[in-house]
mmCIF file of C-alpha atoms in Angstrom:
data_model
loop_
_atom_site.group_PDB
_atom_site.id
_atom_site.type_symbol
_atom_site.label_atom_id
_atom_site.label_comp_id
_atom_site.label_asym_id
_atom_site.label_seq_id
_atom_site.Cartn_x
_atom_site.Cartn_y
_atom_site.Cartn_z
ATOM 1 C CA UNK B 138 29.874 33.203 36.595
ATOM 2 C CA UNK B 139 33.371 31.708 36.579
ATOM 3 C CA UNK B 140 33.840 27.993 36.080
ATOM 4 C CA UNK B 141 35.349 27.756 39.602
ATOM 5 C CA UNK B 142 32.402 29.280 41.470
ATOM 6 C CA UNK B 143 29.522 27.236 42.803
ATOM 7 C CA UNK B 144 26.016 28.213 41.626
ATOM 8 C CA UNK B 145 23.395 28.976 44.224
ATOM 9 C CA UNK B 146 20.489 26.485 44.216
ATOM 10 C CA UNK B 147 18.109 29.350 43.434
ATOM 11 C CA UNK B 148 19.909 29.813 40.092
ATOM 12 C CA UNK B 149 17.549 27.211 38.566
ATOM 13 C CA UNK B 150 14.461 29.362 39.287
ATOM 14 C CA UNK B 151 14.110 30.731 35.779
ATOM 15 C CA UNK B 152 11.293 33.135 34.956
ATOM 16 C CA UNK B 153 8.562 32.000 32.598
ATOM 17 C CA UNK B 154 4.822 31.267 32.360
ATOM 18 C CA UNK B 155 5.059 29.258 35.566
ATOM 19 C CA UNK B 156 5.328 29.698 39.329
ATOM 20 C CA UNK B 157 8.101 28.381 41.565
ATOM 21 C CA UNK B 158 7.010 26.818 44.837
ATOM 22 C CA UNK B 159 8.491 24.974 47.803
ATOM 23 C CA UNK B 160 6.553 21.905 48.923
ATOM 24 C CA UNK B 161 7.409 19.746 51.923
ATOM 25 C CA UNK B 162 6.884 16.006 51.490
ATOM 26 C CA UNK B 163 8.417 12.812 52.855
ATOM 27 C CA UNK B 164 10.593 14.772 55.265
ATOM 28 C CA UNK B 165 12.323 17.149 52.815
ATOM 29 C CA UNK B 166 11.627 20.339 50.856
ATOM 30 C CA UNK B 167 10.998 20.039 47.121
ATOM 31 C CA UNK B 168 11.336 22.805 44.565
ATOM 32 C CA UNK B 169 8.460 22.451 42.110
ATOM 33 C CA UNK B 170 7.397 24.550 39.139
ATOM 34 C CA UNK B 171 3.718 24.837 38.281
ATOM 35 C CA UNK B 172 2.353 26.040 34.957
ATOM 36 C CA UNK B 173 0.428 29.298 35.197
ATOM 37 C CA UNK B 174 -3.208 29.447 34.204
ATOM 38 C CA UNK B 175 -6.689 29.718 35.615
ATOM 39 C CA UNK B 176 -7.237 27.720 38.765
ATOM 40 C CA UNK B 177 -9.209 24.555 38.119
ATOM 41 C CA UNK B 178 -10.152 22.839 41.339
ATOM 42 C CA UNK B 179 -10.978 19.602 39.531
ATOM 43 C CA UNK B 180 -8.071 19.648 37.084
ATOM 44 C CA UNK B 181 -6.124 16.366 37.022
ATOM 45 C CA UNK B 182 -2.586 16.577 38.374
ATOM 46 C CA UNK B 183 0.377 15.725 36.147
ATOM 47 C CA UNK B 184 3.843 15.458 37.719
ATOM 48 C CA UNK B 185 6.888 15.713 35.448
ATOM 49 C CA UNK B 186 10.044 13.923 36.666
ATOM 50 C CA UNK B 187 13.442 14.585 35.036
ATOM 51 C CA UNK B 188 16.343 12.205 34.472
ATOM 52 C CA UNK B 189 20.028 11.895 35.373
ATOM 53 C CA UNK B 190 22.139 15.086 35.712
ATOM 54 C CA UNK B 191 19.110 17.177 34.798
ATOM 55 C CA UNK B 192 16.468 19.279 36.570
ATOM 56 C CA UNK B 193 12.931 20.588 36.124
ATOM 57 C CA UNK B 194 13.859 22.725 33.072
ATOM 58 C CA UNK B 195 13.918 19.537 31.011
ATOM 59 C CA UNK B 196 10.103 19.711 30.920
ATOM 60 C CA UNK B 197 9.629 23.369 29.896
ATOM 61 C CA UNK B 198 7.783 22.439 26.694
ATOM 62 C CA UNK B 199 5.452 19.945 28.360
ATOM 63 C CA UNK B 200 4.898 22.154 31.397
ATOM 64 C CA UNK B 201 3.205 24.845 29.338
ATOM 65 C CA UNK B 202 1.603 22.590 26.706
ATOM 66 C CA UNK B 203 -0.119 20.298 29.204
ATOM 67 C CA UNK B 204 -1.135 23.306 31.279
ATOM 68 C CA UNK B 205 -2.800 24.768 28.186
ATOM 69 C CA UNK B 206 -4.756 21.516 27.840
ATOM 70 C CA UNK B 207 -6.355 21.967 31.232
ATOM 71 C CA UNK B 208 -4.102 19.972 33.513
ATOM 72 C CA UNK B 209 -2.535 21.083 36.741
ATOM 73 C CA UNK B 210 1.011 20.497 35.538
ATOM 74 C CA UNK B 211 3.956 20.476 37.944
ATOM 75 C CA UNK B 212 7.632 19.842 37.129
ATOM 76 C CA UNK B 213 9.746 18.628 40.030
ATOM 77 C CA UNK B 214 13.389 18.937 41.009
ATOM 78 C CA UNK B 215 13.849 15.405 42.314
ATOM 79 C CA UNK B 216 15.548 14.667 45.640
ATOM 80 C CA UNK B 217 19.109 15.969 45.497
ATOM 81 C CA UNK B 218 18.693 18.047 42.335
ATOM 82 C CA UNK B 219 18.283 21.728 41.509
ATOM 83 C CA UNK B 220 16.798 23.724 44.387
ATOM 84 C CA UNK B 221 15.366 20.678 46.188
ATOM 85 C CA UNK B 222 16.964 19.542 49.451
ATOM 86 C CA UNK B 223 20.016 17.284 49.178
ATOM 87 C CA UNK B 224 19.954 14.946 52.167
ATOM 88 C CA UNK B 225 22.760 12.387 52.584
ATOM 89 C CA UNK B 226 20.399 9.431 52.211
ATOM 90 C CA UNK B 227 17.148 8.455 50.533
ATOM 91 C CA UNK B 228 18.243 7.688 46.965
ATOM 92 C CA UNK B 229 16.824 4.178 46.997
ATOM 93 C CA UNK B 230 13.767 3.156 44.999
ATOM 94 C CA UNK B 231 11.550 2.833 48.066
ATOM 95 C CA UNK B 232 12.227 6.375 49.295
ATOM 96 C CA UNK B 233 12.048 7.969 45.839
ATOM 97 C CA UNK B 234 8.601 6.448 45.295
ATOM 98 C CA UNK B 235 7.635 7.748 48.728
ATOM 99 C CA UNK B 236 8.771 11.220 47.670
ATOM 100 C CA UNK B 237 6.318 11.275 44.764
ATOM 101 C CA UNK B 238 3.496 9.766 46.819
ATOM 102 C CA UNK B 239 4.088 12.466 49.412
ATOM 103 C CA UNK B 240 4.152 15.206 46.776
ATOM 104 C CA UNK B 241 0.816 14.102 45.334
ATOM 105 C CA UNK B 242 -0.765 14.370 48.774
ATOM 106 C CA UNK B 243 1.042 17.604 49.666
ATOM 107 C CA UNK B 244 -0.315 19.203 46.484
ATOM 108 C CA UNK B 245 -3.833 18.351 47.661
ATOM 109 C CA UNK B 246 -4.602 15.464 45.310
ATOM 110 C CA UNK B 247 -5.556 11.843 45.785
ATOM 111 C CA UNK B 248 -4.020 10.681 42.487
ATOM 112 C CA UNK B 249 -1.882 11.872 39.602
ATOM 113 C CA UNK B 250 -0.538 10.989 36.197
ATOM 114 C CA UNK B 251 3.262 10.704 36.253
ATOM 115 C CA UNK B 252 5.493 11.531 33.295
ATOM 116 C CA UNK B 253 9.176 10.695 33.620
ATOM 117 C CA UNK B 254 12.355 10.777 31.577
ATOM 118 C CA UNK B 255 15.078 8.119 32.057
ATOM 119 C CA UNK B 256 15.693 7.809 35.829
ATOM 120 C CA UNK B 257 12.613 9.934 36.441
ATOM 121 C CA UNK B 258 10.729 7.260 34.524
ATOM 122 C CA UNK B 259 12.099 4.595 36.851
ATOM 123 C CA UNK B 260 10.661 6.625 39.733
ATOM 124 C CA UNK B 261 7.315 6.583 37.880
ATOM 125 C CA UNK B 262 7.462 2.789 37.592
ATOM 126 C CA UNK B 263 8.323 2.423 41.278
ATOM 127 C CA UNK B 264 5.585 4.772 42.453
ATOM 128 C CA UNK B 265 2.986 3.013 40.310
ATOM 129 C CA UNK B 266 3.906 -0.342 41.862
ATOM 130 C CA UNK B 267 4.428 0.766 45.459
ATOM 131 C CA UNK B 268 1.610 3.343 45.687
ATOM 132 C CA UNK B 269 -0.942 2.104 43.139
ATOM 133 C CA UNK B 270 -3.907 4.019 44.556
ATOM 134 C CA UNK B 271 -2.140 7.325 43.954
ATOM 135 C CA UNK B 272 -1.111 6.758 40.314
ATOM 136 C CA UNK B 273 -3.740 6.967 37.616
ATOM 137 C CA UNK B 274 -1.424 6.431 34.652
ATOM 138 C CA UNK B 275 2.230 6.834 33.693
ATOM 139 C CA UNK B 276 4.091 8.037 30.622
ATOM 140 C CA UNK B 277 7.772 7.251 30.147
ATOM 141 C CA UNK B 278 10.296 8.943 27.873
ATOM 142 C CA UNK B 279 13.387 6.785 27.294
ATOM 143 C CA UNK B 280 12.633 4.650 30.345
ATOM 144 C CA UNK B 281 11.905 0.937 29.888
ATOM 145 C CA UNK B 282 10.584 -1.138 32.768
ATOM 146 C CA UNK B 283 13.434 -1.544 35.314
ATOM 147 C CA UNK B 284 13.268 -5.341 35.188
ATOM 148 C CA UNK B 285 13.290 -5.208 31.375
ATOM 149 C CA UNK B 286 16.356 -2.963 31.424
ATOM 150 C CA UNK B 287 18.177 -5.307 33.810
ATOM 151 C CA UNK B 288 17.314 -8.291 31.616
ATOM 152 C CA UNK B 289 18.496 -6.490 28.475
ATOM 153 C CA UNK B 290 21.814 -5.468 30.039
ATOM 154 C CA UNK B 291 22.437 -9.044 31.143
ATOM 155 C CA UNK B 292 21.363 -10.757 27.925
ATOM 156 C CA UNK B 293 21.717 -8.282 25.028
ATOM 157 C CA UNK B 294 25.364 -7.495 24.138
ATOM 158 C CA UNK B 295 24.398 -4.347 22.214
ATOM 159 C CA UNK B 296 22.406 -2.895 25.112
ATOM 160 C CA UNK B 297 25.105 -3.878 27.575
ATOM 161 C CA UNK B 298 27.770 -2.107 25.516
ATOM 162 C CA UNK B 299 25.664 1.054 25.223
ATOM 163 C CA UNK B 300 24.550 1.328 28.842
ATOM 164 C CA UNK B 301 26.920 -0.469 31.211
ATOM 165 C CA UNK B 302 30.272 1.401 30.872
ATOM 166 C CA UNK B 303 28.957 4.735 32.184
ATOM 167 C CA UNK B 304 26.938 2.987 34.883
ATOM 168 C CA UNK B 305 30.011 1.154 36.188
ATOM 169 C CA UNK B 306 32.193 4.238 36.032
ATOM 170 C CA UNK B 307 29.768 6.066 38.322
ATOM 171 C CA UNK B 308 30.305 3.471 41.057
ATOM 172 C CA UNK B 309 33.793 4.762 41.887
ATOM 173 C CA UNK B 310 34.203 7.053 44.915
ATOM 174 C CA UNK B 311 34.734 10.804 44.358
ATOM 175 C CA UNK B 312 36.020 10.534 40.780
ATOM 176 C CA UNK B 313 32.563 10.691 39.134
ATOM 177 C CA UNK B 314 31.620 13.806 41.154
ATOM 178 C CA UNK B 315 34.771 15.522 39.909
ATOM 179 C CA UNK B 316 34.092 14.303 36.389
ATOM 180 C CA UNK B 317 30.596 15.815 36.326
ATOM 181 C CA UNK B 318 31.575 19.187 37.815
ATOM 182 C CA UNK B 319 35.060 20.020 36.522
ATOM 183 C CA UNK B 320 35.576 22.409 33.598
ATOM 184 C CA UNK B 321 32.242 24.036 34.317
ATOM 185 C CA UNK B 322 30.248 20.813 33.992
ATOM 186 C CA UNK B 323 31.554 20.011 30.497
ATOM 187 C CA UNK B 324 30.956 16.281 31.016
ATOM 188 C CA UNK B 325 27.201 16.870 31.262
ATOM 189 C CA UNK B 326 27.256 18.637 27.904
ATOM 190 C CA UNK B 327 29.259 15.748 26.445
ATOM 191 C CA UNK B 328 26.689 13.219 27.656
ATOM 192 C CA UNK B 329 23.865 15.330 26.257
ATOM 193 C CA UNK B 330 25.594 15.681 22.890
ATOM 194 C CA UNK B 331 26.350 11.950 22.762
ATOM 195 C CA UNK B 332 22.755 10.920 23.406
ATOM 196 C CA UNK B 333 20.676 13.351 21.345
ATOM 197 C CA UNK B 334 19.924 13.105 17.649
ATOM 198 C CA UNK B 335 22.117 14.834 15.098
ATOM 199 C CA UNK B 336 19.490 17.389 14.064
ATOM 200 C CA UNK B 337 19.252 18.817 17.596
ATOM 201 C CA UNK B 338 22.896 18.614 18.610
ATOM 202 C CA UNK B 339 24.690 21.924 18.285
ATOM 203 C CA UNK B 340 21.558 23.983 17.639
ATOM 204 C CA UNK B 341 20.591 27.067 19.620
ATOM 205 C CA UNK B 342 18.305 25.186 21.997
ATOM 206 C CA UNK B 343 20.955 22.527 22.566
ATOM 207 C CA UNK B 344 23.454 25.227 23.528
ATOM 208 C CA UNK B 345 21.010 26.817 25.978
ATOM 209 C CA UNK B 346 20.001 23.484 27.481
ATOM 210 C CA UNK B 347 23.593 22.334 27.896
ATOM 211 C CA UNK B 348 24.528 25.609 29.576
ATOM 212 C CA UNK B 349 21.707 25.346 32.086
ATOM 213 C CA UNK B 350 22.399 21.682 32.814
ATOM 214 C CA UNK B 351 26.086 22.478 33.375
ATOM 215 C CA UNK B 352 25.136 25.110 35.921
ATOM 216 C CA UNK B 353 22.585 22.904 37.694
ATOM 217 C CA UNK B 354 24.956 19.938 38.153
ATOM 218 C CA UNK B 355 27.505 22.231 39.833
ATOM 219 C CA UNK B 356 25.110 23.288 42.581
ATOM 220 C CA UNK B 357 26.765 21.979 45.755
ATOM 221 C CA UNK B 358 25.640 18.427 46.408
ATOM 222 C CA UNK B 359 23.801 17.925 43.106
ATOM 223 C CA UNK B 360 26.434 15.772 41.393
ATOM 224 C CA UNK B 361 26.856 13.537 44.435
ATOM 225 C CA UNK B 362 23.084 13.132 44.798
ATOM 226 C CA UNK B 363 22.677 12.316 41.105
ATOM 227 C CA UNK B 364 25.317 9.606 41.388
ATOM 228 C CA UNK B 365 23.750 8.148 44.523
ATOM 229 C CA UNK B 366 20.723 7.102 42.442
ATOM 230 C CA UNK B 367 22.999 4.982 40.268
ATOM 231 C CA UNK B 368 25.117 3.718 43.135
ATOM 232 C CA UNK B 369 22.087 2.417 45.005
ATOM 233 C CA UNK B 370 20.837 0.720 41.843
ATOM 234 C CA UNK B 371 24.157 -1.135 41.567
ATOM 235 C CA UNK B 372 25.001 -1.908 45.175
ATOM 236 C CA UNK B 373 21.499 -2.937 46.161
ATOM 237 C CA UNK B 374 21.606 -5.871 43.732
ATOM 238 C CA UNK B 375 23.548 -7.844 46.349
ATOM 239 C CA UNK B 376 21.545 -6.672 49.363
ATOM 240 C CA UNK B 377 18.167 -7.889 50.625
ATOM 241 C CA UNK B 378 16.487 -4.497 50.098
ATOM 242 C CA UNK B 379 17.566 -4.359 46.456
ATOM 243 C CA UNK B 380 16.538 -7.920 45.721
ATOM 244 C CA UNK B 381 13.190 -7.291 47.372
ATOM 245 C CA UNK B 382 12.771 -4.059 45.389
ATOM 246 C CA UNK B 383 13.388 -5.727 42.023
ATOM 247 C CA UNK B 384 11.084 -8.619 42.926
ATOM 248 C CA UNK B 385 8.382 -6.091 43.844
ATOM 249 C CA UNK B 386 8.906 -4.209 40.577
ATOM 250 C CA UNK B 387 7.857 -7.363 38.726
ATOM 251 C CA UNK B 388 4.339 -6.942 40.102
ATOM 252 C CA UNK B 389 2.149 -6.255 37.027
ATOM 253 C CA UNK B 390 0.396 -2.884 36.907
ATOM 254 C CA UNK B 391 -2.928 -2.588 35.103
ATOM 255 C CA UNK B 392 -3.008 1.192 34.649
ATOM 256 C CA UNK B 393 -2.414 2.767 31.228
ATOM 257 C CA UNK B 394 1.306 2.982 30.410
ATOM 258 C CA UNK B 395 2.616 5.092 27.534
ATOM 259 C CA UNK B 396 6.232 4.432 26.529
ATOM 260 C CA UNK B 397 8.025 6.867 24.214
ATOM 261 C CA UNK B 398 11.414 6.270 22.620
ATOM 262 C CA UNK B 399 13.365 8.518 20.256
ATOM 263 C CA UNK B 400 14.090 6.665 17.033
ATOM 264 C CA UNK B 401 17.736 7.840 17.171
ATOM 265 C CA UNK B 402 18.340 6.828 20.798
ATOM 266 C CA UNK B 403 21.669 4.969 20.834
ATOM 267 C CA UNK B 404 21.733 4.665 24.625
ATOM 268 C CA UNK B 405 18.535 2.651 25.188
ATOM 269 C CA UNK B 406 17.754 0.362 22.276
ATOM 270 C CA UNK B 407 14.408 -0.518 20.741
ATOM 271 C CA UNK B 408 14.711 -4.209 21.648
ATOM 272 C CA UNK B 409 14.905 -3.253 25.320
ATOM 273 C CA UNK B 410 11.556 -1.482 25.126
ATOM 274 C CA UNK B 411 9.971 -4.551 23.563
ATOM 275 C CA UNK B 412 10.641 -6.493 26.753
ATOM 276 C CA UNK B 413 8.456 -6.424 29.843
ATOM 277 C CA UNK B 414 4.933 -6.543 28.448
ATOM 278 C CA UNK B 415 4.014 -9.005 31.207
ATOM 279 C CA UNK B 416 4.577 -6.290 33.820
ATOM 280 C CA UNK B 417 2.586 -3.579 32.009
ATOM 281 C CA UNK B 418 -0.031 -5.295 29.824
ATOM 282 C CA UNK B 419 -1.976 -2.057 29.218
ATOM 283 C CA UNK B 420 0.894 -0.289 27.497
ATOM 284 C CA UNK B 421 1.403 1.569 24.253
ATOM 285 C CA UNK B 422 4.835 1.972 22.619
ATOM 286 C CA UNK B 423 5.434 5.053 20.474
ATOM 287 C CA UNK B 424 8.544 5.944 18.483
ATOM 288 C CA UNK B 425 9.333 9.658 18.294
ATOM 289 C CA UNK B 426 10.965 10.688 14.995
ATOM 290 C CA UNK B 427 13.908 13.104 14.750
ATOM 291 C CA UNK B 428 14.876 12.498 18.368
ATOM 292 C CA UNK B 429 17.364 10.603 20.488
ATOM 293 C CA UNK B 430 17.422 9.995 24.240
ATOM 294 C CA UNK B 431 15.887 13.400 25.120
ATOM 295 C CA UNK B 432 12.835 13.143 22.877
ATOM 296 C CA UNK B 433 10.708 15.483 24.999
ATOM 297 C CA UNK B 434 13.193 18.276 24.307
ATOM 298 C CA UNK B 435 14.328 17.314 20.814
ATOM 299 C CA UNK B 436 10.858 16.915 19.296
ATOM 300 C CA UNK B 437 8.516 18.468 21.874
ATOM 301 C CA UNK B 438 5.651 19.079 19.473
ATOM 302 C CA UNK B 439 5.383 15.377 18.642
ATOM 303 C CA UNK B 440 5.801 14.298 22.272
ATOM 304 C CA UNK B 441 3.130 16.771 23.365
ATOM 305 C CA UNK B 442 0.813 15.568 20.625
ATOM 306 C CA UNK B 443 1.245 11.976 21.775
ATOM 307 C CA UNK B 444 0.720 12.869 25.425
ATOM 308 C CA UNK B 445 -2.507 14.713 24.671
ATOM 309 C CA UNK B 446 -4.043 12.315 22.162
ATOM 310 C CA UNK B 447 -2.611 8.800 22.259
ATOM 311 C CA UNK B 448 -3.835 8.017 25.744
ATOM 312 C CA UNK B 449 -7.361 8.908 24.716
ATOM 313 C CA UNK B 450 -7.056 6.539 21.761
ATOM 314 C CA UNK B 451 -5.648 3.782 23.965
ATOM 315 C CA UNK B 452 -8.620 3.975 26.291
ATOM 316 C CA UNK B 453 -11.250 4.601 23.659
ATOM 317 C CA UNK B 454 -12.089 7.956 25.239
ATOM 318 C CA UNK B 455 -13.756 10.856 23.505
ATOM 319 C CA UNK B 456 -14.481 14.205 25.011
ATOM 320 C CA UNK B 457 -12.607 17.012 26.738
ATOM 321 C CA UNK B 458 -8.830 17.432 26.857
ATOM 322 C CA UNK B 459 -8.968 16.433 30.536
ATOM 323 C CA UNK B 460 -9.431 12.859 29.319
ATOM 324 C CA UNK B 461 -6.220 12.744 27.278
ATOM 325 C CA UNK B 462 -3.759 11.437 29.809
ATOM 326 C CA UNK B 463 -6.061 9.745 32.250
ATOM 327 C CA UNK B 464 -7.977 6.517 32.183
ATOM 328 C CA UNK B 465 -11.764 6.394 32.483
#
């Protein structure tokens, strides 16, 4: 495929030990990928939500590992990404939480555990607050509480310097879309390389991941949709809906919360993750060695181990693997 051609949305439907499905929820069509395995009518649902300029492929290691542990595991192309619909609106926190609530119901469940990376983690936080009856527990990779992140950016010069420049650059019209898509999506590879740990950067899996991310961001509408998440987060700060959203996010949640951070993450700093305990008192913080901002891809074996054991320890649960990620 030449760098000037536009990939078809179906180009992200890679073959593997999983099944691609289309699910309608909250007024749009979602592309979801479900791990293959024996049908288990009572299996707990786990939804995997990717981050900025990414797509469902980010969760390939967790998709199969959690499926092998007896979960019904589903990775999602979020609104505007991959082969999911790309409507002109709906990239606000309220609607994104509604997307996940709708997906849980559309998949035939009354609750789910949510696992999210970066912006996908922010969607986990929002869904847990806005739709508490549908969320049993959440796990976050490189995604501090949204109010904690805002506080850190305002008050911590180191976090502000690491996070704010890119965020502000994405507020410009048209330029960021061109930046993300020109030269075959090279900017996405640059961001990936800048934020991962040294041991993973440049390796064979890095090369494959970067190539697939570069293709996915060039799907028509994907770059614009990705940027709309960040634009709403910025512009809403001065509007009633944004102020109301952030005030609502400060509602404490009492479900189990597992927060994972790569020890080499230079984009979101450890001090930022230490904030916000008031809003998630039942939380566990875990540092993932040999990993940066994309810990679930850089050190998947450790992340999978934490996801399938640490929650059980947190809740004092013993028994079947079905108990790993869910509370009693």
